[in-house]
Coordinates of C-alpha atoms in Angstrom, one line a residue:
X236 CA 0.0 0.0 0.0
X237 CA 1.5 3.4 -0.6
X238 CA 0.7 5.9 2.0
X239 CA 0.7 9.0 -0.3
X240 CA 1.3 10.2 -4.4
X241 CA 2.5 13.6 -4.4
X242 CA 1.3 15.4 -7.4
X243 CA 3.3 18.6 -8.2
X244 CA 4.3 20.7 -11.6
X245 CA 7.7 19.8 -13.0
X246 CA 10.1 23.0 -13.5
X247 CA 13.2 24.7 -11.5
X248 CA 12.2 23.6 -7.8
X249 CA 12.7 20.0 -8.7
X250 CA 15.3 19.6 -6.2
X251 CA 13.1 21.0 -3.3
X252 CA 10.4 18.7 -4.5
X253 CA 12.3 15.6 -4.3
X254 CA 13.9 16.8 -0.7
X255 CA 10.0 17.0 0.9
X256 CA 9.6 14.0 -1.1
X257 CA 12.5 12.3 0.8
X258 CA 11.8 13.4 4.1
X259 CA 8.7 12.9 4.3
X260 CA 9.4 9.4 3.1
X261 CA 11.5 9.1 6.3
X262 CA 9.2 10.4 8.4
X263 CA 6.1 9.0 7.4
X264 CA 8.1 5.6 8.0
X265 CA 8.9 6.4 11.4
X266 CA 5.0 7.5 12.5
X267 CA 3.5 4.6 10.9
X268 CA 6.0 2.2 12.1
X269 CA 7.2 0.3 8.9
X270 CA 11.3 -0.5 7.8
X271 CA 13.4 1.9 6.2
X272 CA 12.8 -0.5 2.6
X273 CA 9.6 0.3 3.1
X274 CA 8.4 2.2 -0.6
X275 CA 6.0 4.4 1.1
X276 CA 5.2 7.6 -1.4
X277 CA 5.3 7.8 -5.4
X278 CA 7.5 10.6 -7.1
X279 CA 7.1 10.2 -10.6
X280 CA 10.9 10.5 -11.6
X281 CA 11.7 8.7 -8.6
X282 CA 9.3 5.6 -8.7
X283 CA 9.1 5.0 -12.2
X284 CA 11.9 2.5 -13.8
X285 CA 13.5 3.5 -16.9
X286 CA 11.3 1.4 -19.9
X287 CA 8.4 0.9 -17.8
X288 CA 5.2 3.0 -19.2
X289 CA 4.6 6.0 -17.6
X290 CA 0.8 6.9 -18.0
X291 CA -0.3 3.2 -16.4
X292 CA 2.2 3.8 -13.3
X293 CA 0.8 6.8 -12.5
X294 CA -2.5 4.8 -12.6
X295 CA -1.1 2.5 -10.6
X296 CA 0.0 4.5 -8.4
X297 CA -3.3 6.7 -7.7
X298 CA -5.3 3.9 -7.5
X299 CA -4.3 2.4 -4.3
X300 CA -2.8 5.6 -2.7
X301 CA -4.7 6.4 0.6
X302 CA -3.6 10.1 0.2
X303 CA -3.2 12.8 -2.8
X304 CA -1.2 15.4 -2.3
X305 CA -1.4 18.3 -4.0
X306 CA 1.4 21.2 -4.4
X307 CA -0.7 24.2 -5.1
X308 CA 1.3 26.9 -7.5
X309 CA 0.6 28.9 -10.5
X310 CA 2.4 26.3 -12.6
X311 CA 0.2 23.4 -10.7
X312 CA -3.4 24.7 -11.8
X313 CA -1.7 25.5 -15.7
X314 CA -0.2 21.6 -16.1
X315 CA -2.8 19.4 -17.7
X316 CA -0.5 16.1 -16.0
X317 CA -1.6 17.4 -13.1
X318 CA -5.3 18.3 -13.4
X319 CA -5.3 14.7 -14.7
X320 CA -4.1 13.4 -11.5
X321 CA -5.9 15.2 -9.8
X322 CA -9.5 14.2 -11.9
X323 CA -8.8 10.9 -11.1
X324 CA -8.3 10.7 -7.5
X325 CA -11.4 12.4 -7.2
X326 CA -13.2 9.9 -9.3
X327 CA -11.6 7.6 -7.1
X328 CA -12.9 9.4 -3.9
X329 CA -16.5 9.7 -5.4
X330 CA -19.2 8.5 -3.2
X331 CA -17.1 8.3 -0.6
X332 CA -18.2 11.1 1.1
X333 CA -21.6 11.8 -0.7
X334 CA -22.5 14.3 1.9
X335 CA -19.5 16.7 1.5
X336 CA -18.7 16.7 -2.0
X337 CA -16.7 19.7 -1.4
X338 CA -14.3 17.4 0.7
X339 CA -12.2 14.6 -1.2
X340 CA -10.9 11.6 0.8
X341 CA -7.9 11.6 1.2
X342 CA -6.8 15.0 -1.1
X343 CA -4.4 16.9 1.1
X344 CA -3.5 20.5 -0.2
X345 CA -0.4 22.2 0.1
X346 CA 0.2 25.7 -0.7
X347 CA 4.1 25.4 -2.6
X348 CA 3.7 28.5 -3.7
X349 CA 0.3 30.6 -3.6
X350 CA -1.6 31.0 -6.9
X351 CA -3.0 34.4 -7.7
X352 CA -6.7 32.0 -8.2
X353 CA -7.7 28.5 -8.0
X354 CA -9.7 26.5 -10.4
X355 CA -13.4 25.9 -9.4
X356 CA -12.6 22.7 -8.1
X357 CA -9.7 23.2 -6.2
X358 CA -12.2 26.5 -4.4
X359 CA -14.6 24.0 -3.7
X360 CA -12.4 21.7 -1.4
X361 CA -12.3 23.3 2.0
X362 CA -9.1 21.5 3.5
X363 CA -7.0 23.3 6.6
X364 CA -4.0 21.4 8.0
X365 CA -3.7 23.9 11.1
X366 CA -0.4 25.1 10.5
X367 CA -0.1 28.2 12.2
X368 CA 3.1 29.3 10.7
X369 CA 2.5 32.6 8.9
X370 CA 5.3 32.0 6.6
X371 CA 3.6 29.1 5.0
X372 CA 0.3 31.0 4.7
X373 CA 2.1 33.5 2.7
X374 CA 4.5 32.2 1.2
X375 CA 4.0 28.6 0.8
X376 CA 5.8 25.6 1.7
X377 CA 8.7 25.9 -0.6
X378 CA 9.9 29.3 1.2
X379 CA 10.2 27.3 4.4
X380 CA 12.7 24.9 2.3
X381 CA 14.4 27.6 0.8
X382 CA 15.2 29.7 4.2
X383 CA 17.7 28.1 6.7
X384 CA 15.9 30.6 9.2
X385 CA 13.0 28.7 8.6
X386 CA 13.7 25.0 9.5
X387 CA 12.6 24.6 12.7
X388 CA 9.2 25.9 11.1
X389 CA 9.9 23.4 8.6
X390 CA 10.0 20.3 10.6
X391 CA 6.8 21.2 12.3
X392 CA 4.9 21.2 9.2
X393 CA 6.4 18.2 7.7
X394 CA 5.3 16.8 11.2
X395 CA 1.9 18.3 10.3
X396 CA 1.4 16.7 7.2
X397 CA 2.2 13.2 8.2
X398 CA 0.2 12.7 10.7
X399 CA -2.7 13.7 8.3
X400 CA -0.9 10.8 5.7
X401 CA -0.6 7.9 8.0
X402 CA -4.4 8.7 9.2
X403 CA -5.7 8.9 5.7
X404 CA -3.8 5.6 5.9
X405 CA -6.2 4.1 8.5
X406 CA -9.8 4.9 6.3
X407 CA -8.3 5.0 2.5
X408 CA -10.9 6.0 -0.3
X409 CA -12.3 2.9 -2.2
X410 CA -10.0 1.8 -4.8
X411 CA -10.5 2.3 -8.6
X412 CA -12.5 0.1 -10.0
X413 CA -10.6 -0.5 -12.7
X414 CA -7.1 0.1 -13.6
X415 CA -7.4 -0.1 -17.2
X416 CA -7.1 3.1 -18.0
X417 CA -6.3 5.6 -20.6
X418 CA -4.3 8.7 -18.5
X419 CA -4.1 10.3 -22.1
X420 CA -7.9 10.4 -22.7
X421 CA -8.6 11.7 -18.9
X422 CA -10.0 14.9 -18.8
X423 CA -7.8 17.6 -16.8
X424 CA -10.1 19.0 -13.7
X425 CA -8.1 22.3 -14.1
X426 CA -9.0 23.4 -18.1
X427 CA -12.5 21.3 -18.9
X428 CA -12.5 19.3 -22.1
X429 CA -10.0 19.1 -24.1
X430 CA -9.3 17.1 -27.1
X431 CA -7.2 17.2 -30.6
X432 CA -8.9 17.0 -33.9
X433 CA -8.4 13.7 -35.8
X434 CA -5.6 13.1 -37.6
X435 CA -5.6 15.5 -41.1
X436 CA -8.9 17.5 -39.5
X437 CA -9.4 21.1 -38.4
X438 CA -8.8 22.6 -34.9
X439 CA -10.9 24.6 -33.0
X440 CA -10.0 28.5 -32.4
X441 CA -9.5 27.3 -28.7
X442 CA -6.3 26.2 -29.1
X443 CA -4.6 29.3 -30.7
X444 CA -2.6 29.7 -27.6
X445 CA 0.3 27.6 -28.3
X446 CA -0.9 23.9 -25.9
X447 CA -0.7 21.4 -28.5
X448 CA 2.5 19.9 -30.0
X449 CA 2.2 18.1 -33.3
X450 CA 4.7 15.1 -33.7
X451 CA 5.5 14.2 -37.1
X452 CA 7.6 10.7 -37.1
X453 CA 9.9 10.0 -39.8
X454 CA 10.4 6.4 -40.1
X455 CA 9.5 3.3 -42.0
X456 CA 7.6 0.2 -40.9
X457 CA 8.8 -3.1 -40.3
X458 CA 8.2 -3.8 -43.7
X459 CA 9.5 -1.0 -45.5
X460 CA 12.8 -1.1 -43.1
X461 CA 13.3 -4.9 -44.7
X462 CA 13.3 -3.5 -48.5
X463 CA 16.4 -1.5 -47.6
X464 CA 18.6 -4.8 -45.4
X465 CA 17.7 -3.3 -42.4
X466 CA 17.0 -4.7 -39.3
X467 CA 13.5 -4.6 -38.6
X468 CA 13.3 -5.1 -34.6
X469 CA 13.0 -1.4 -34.0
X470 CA 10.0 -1.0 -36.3
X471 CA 6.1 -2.0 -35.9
X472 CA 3.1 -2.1 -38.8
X473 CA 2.4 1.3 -38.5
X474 CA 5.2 3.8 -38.3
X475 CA 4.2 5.3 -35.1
X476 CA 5.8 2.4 -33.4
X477 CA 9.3 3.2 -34.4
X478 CA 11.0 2.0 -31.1
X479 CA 15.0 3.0 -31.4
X480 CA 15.9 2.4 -28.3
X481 CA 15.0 -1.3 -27.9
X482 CA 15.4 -3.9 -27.4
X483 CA 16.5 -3.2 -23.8
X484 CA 13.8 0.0 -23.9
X485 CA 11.1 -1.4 -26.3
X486 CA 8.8 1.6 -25.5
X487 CA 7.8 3.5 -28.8
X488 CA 9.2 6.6 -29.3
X489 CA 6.0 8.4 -29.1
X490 CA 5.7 7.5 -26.0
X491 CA 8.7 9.1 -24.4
X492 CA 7.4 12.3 -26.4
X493 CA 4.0 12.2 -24.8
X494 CA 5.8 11.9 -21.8
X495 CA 7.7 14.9 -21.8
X496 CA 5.3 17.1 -23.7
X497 CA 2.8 16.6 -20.7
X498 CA 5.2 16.7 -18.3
X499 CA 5.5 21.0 -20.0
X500 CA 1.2 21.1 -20.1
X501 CA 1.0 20.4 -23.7
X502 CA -0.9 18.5 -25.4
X503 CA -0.2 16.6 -28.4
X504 CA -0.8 14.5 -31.5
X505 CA 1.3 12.0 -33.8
X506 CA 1.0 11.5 -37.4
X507 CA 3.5 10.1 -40.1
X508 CA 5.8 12.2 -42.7
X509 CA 3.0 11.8 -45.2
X510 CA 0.9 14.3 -43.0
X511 CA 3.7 16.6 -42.3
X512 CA 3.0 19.3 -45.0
X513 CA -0.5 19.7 -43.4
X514 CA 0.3 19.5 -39.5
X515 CA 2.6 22.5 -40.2
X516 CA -0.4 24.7 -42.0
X517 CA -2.7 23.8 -39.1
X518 CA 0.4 24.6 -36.5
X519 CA 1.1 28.1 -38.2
X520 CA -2.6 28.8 -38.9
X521 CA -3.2 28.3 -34.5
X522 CA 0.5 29.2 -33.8
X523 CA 1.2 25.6 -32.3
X524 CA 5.1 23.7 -32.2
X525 CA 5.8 21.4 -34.9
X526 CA 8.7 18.9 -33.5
X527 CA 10.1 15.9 -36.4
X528 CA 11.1 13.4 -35.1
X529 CA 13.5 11.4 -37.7
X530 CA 14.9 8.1 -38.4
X531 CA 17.6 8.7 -40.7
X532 CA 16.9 5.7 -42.3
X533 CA 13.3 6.8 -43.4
X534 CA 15.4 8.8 -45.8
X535 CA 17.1 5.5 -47.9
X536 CA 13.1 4.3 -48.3
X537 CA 12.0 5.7 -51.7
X538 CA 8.5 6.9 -50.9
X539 CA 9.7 8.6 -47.8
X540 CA 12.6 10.4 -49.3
X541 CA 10.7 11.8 -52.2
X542 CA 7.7 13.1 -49.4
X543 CA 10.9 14.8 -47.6
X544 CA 12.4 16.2 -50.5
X545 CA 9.5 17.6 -51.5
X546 CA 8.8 19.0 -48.4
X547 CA 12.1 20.7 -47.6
X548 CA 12.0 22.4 -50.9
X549 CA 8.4 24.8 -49.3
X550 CA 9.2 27.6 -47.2
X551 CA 7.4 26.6 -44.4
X552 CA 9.3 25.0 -42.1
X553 CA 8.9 23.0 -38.8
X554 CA 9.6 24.2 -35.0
X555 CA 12.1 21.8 -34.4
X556 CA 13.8 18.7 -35.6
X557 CA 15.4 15.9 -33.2
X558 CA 17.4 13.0 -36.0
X559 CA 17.5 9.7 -33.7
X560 CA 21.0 7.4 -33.9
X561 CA 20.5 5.4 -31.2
X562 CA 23.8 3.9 -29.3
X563 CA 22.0 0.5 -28.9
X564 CA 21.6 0.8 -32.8
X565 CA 25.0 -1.1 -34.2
X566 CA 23.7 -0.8 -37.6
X567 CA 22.9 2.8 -37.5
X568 CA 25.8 3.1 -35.5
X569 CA 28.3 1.5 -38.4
X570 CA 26.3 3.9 -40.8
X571 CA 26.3 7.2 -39.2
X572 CA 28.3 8.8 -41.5
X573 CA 26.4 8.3 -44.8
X574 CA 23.0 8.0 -42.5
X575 CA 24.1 12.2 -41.5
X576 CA 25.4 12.6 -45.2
X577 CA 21.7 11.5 -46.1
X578 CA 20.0 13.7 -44.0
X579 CA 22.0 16.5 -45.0
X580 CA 21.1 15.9 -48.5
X581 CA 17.3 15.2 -47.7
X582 CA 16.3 18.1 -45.3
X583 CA 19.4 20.7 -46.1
X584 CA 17.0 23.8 -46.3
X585 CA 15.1 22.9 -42.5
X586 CA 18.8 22.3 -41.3
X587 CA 19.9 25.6 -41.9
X588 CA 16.7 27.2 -40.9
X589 CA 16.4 25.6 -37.8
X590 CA 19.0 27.1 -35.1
X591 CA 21.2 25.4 -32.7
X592 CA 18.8 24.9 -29.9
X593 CA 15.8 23.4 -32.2
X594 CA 17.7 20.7 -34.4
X595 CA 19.5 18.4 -32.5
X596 CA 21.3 16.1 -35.5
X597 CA 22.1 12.9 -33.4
X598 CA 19.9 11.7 -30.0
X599 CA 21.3 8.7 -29.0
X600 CA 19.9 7.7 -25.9
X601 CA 16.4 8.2 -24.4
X602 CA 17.5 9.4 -21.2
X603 CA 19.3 12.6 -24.1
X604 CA 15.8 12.3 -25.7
X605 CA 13.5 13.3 -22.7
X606 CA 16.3 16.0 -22.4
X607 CA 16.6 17.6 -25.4
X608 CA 13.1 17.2 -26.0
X609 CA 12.8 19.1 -23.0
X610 CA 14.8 21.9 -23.7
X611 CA 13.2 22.4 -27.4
X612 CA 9.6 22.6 -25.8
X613 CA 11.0 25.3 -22.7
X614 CA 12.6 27.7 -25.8
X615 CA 9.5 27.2 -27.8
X616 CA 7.2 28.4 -25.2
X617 CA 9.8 31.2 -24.1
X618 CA 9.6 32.2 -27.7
X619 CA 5.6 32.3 -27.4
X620 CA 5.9 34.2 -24.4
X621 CA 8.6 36.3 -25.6
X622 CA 7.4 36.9 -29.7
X623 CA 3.6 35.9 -29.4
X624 CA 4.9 33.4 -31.9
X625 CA 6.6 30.5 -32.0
X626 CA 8.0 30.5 -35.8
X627 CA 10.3 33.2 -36.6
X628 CA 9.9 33.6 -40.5
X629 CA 13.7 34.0 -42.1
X630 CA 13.9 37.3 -44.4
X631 CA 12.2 36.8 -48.2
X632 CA 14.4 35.5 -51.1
X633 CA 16.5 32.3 -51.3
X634 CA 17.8 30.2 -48.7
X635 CA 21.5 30.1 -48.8
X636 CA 23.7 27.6 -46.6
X637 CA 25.4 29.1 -43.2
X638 CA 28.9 30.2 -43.8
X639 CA 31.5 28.2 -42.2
X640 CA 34.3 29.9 -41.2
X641 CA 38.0 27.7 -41.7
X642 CA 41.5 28.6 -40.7
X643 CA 43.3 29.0 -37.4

């Protein structure tokens, strides 16, 4: 049984996270009596093993929690993840207390850092651990971390908080009733209903903002990789299951995408190269993020190299470009220099317009995936926040190559 899943917005306080993570850990141990081995909380880049699926841990996870904690901050109530977890503990906790809706088994609140408003369903949950400290009040738990002044303050309200865990522990909410579920398709209690057109359809005007993220994938099937010698174990029917890290992490690339696009509150949709000239007009025409993500070895499969050719010839261009050469890969490994000659040849004009930070020419791990990923998605929504767009259109006239400076 886990005693608690602590649901909390990714970004730069990471490290104070996972230090009232730990220690609460440790002392929620201590108060309810059980060994140090003891796996009492769920951190999602602490309990989830490298390969294993994230959506259906955090499932899991929620499912037979007997407390949800909730770090309230600005970035909190604007992550979808999050709303997600949050709708589904309280689907969990429905009927449990039919009569005070307004009160969630088992949802503890804390203020990390207090949000100018709350969400209708987060002011509907009236939920008061009696801390008196007014530094918490108004400024919120992480201040108390940051401050050395404040520790003493600190361990009281750590205190505080677990004895509310281990007796949530005593009278847990019902479990779910089922665990088969798609954390995808849940509805975030924080922004309403959301959902993507189908694949090749229209948007609605809703979603001119800059939330979703359309991934184009760049890779052949299973099939098509065997017309060309090569090995087909990292390739599925459809080409959406391009998995370049296996065999040791089988997981679809897509996957690790989703991942780390909801991890940054986007949403987002996958199609194949053969859809890419129309993602980008629908991304331009809402001002969403247009990320490739490309198997250099689509571009030695006819049909695919002809679709990118053409492509790379149009103006328009994509947000960002992440080539795979994975290191478990000793094919593409023993071919990396023709495989990057290829590329060069195939999507020359997007090379050059895309700038250091949005083209990364050679991922070869996931772990440098989820990273650079990362760090393409924060500069594209500084660029929205920053520009109001998140294409920056080069000058009219032809594209010439970058020049390279030689000599001592």
């Amino acid at each position: 049984m886990l005693y608690f899943f602590l649901s909390y917005a990714r970004g730069p306080d990471d490290l104070f996270v996972r230090r009232f993570y730990n220690d609460l850990c440790s002392e929620v141990r201590v108060h309810a009596g059980v060994g140090h081995d003891v796996e009492v909380g769920f951190l999602d880049n602490h309990n989830i093993e490298p390969g294993q699926l994230w959506p259906q841990a955090l499932v899991n996870a929620i499912g037979e929690c007997s407390s949800f904690l909730a770090l309230y901050s600005p970035a909190y109530f604007l992550s979808r993840p999050c709303g997600k977890e949050w709708r589904l503990f309280e689907q969990r906790s429905n009927g449990a207390r039919p009569e005070d809706p307004s009160r969630i088994q088992g949802l503890i609140p804390i203020v990390w850092l207090p949000p100018r408003e709350l969400p209708p369903v987060a002011q509907a949950v009236h939920y008061d651990l009696d801390v008196p400290e007014d530094d918490y009040r108004r400024r919120g738990l992480r201040q108390l971390l940051r401050l050395q002044r404040m520790h003493d303050a600190y361990i009281d309200f750590l205190s505080t908080v677990t004895e509310h865990i281990v007796a949530a522990a005593r009278t847990p909410p019902p479990p779910l009733a089922s665990l088969d579920l798609d954390f995808d398709r849940l509805e975030s209690a924080f922004h309403g209903s959301v959902r993507g057109a189908e694949d090749g359809g229209e948007l609605p005007a809703r979603f001119g903002t800059g939330q979703m993220i359309h991934f184009v994938i760049a890779a052949p099937t299973r099939a098509q990789a065997e017309t060309v010698q090569r090995d087909g174990g990292f390739y599925g029917a459809d080409v959406l299951d391009w998995a370049p890290f296996g065999p040791g992490q089988p997981q679809p690339l897509r996957d690790y995408a989703q991942k780390v696009a909801s991890e940054y509150g986007f949403e987002s949709m996958f199609t194949g190269v053969d859809r890419l000239a129309d993602r980008v007009k629908v991304a331009q025409q809402y001002n969403h993020i247009v990320v490739m993500l490309v198997d250099p070895w689509s571009a030695d499969i006819a049909a695919h190299r002809e679709q990118l050719l053409e492509y790379d010839h149009h103006r328009d261009h994509v947000s960002a470009m992440l080539v795979v050469m994975s290191a478990a890969d000793p094919q593409t490994q023993a071919h990396r220099a023709r495989l990057a000659d290829l590329m060069h040849d195939t999507l020359g004009n997007n090379e050059r317009r895309l700038d250091e930070v949005m083209l990364r020419r050679s991922v070869l791990t996931w772990p440098s995936f989820e990273a650079d990923l990362a760090v393409v998605l924060a500069e594209a929504r500084n660029r929205l926040v920053a520009d109001g767009r998140v294409y920056r259109r080069p000058p009219p006239g032809d594209y010439a190559p970058r020049p390279i400076l030689e000599g001592p």
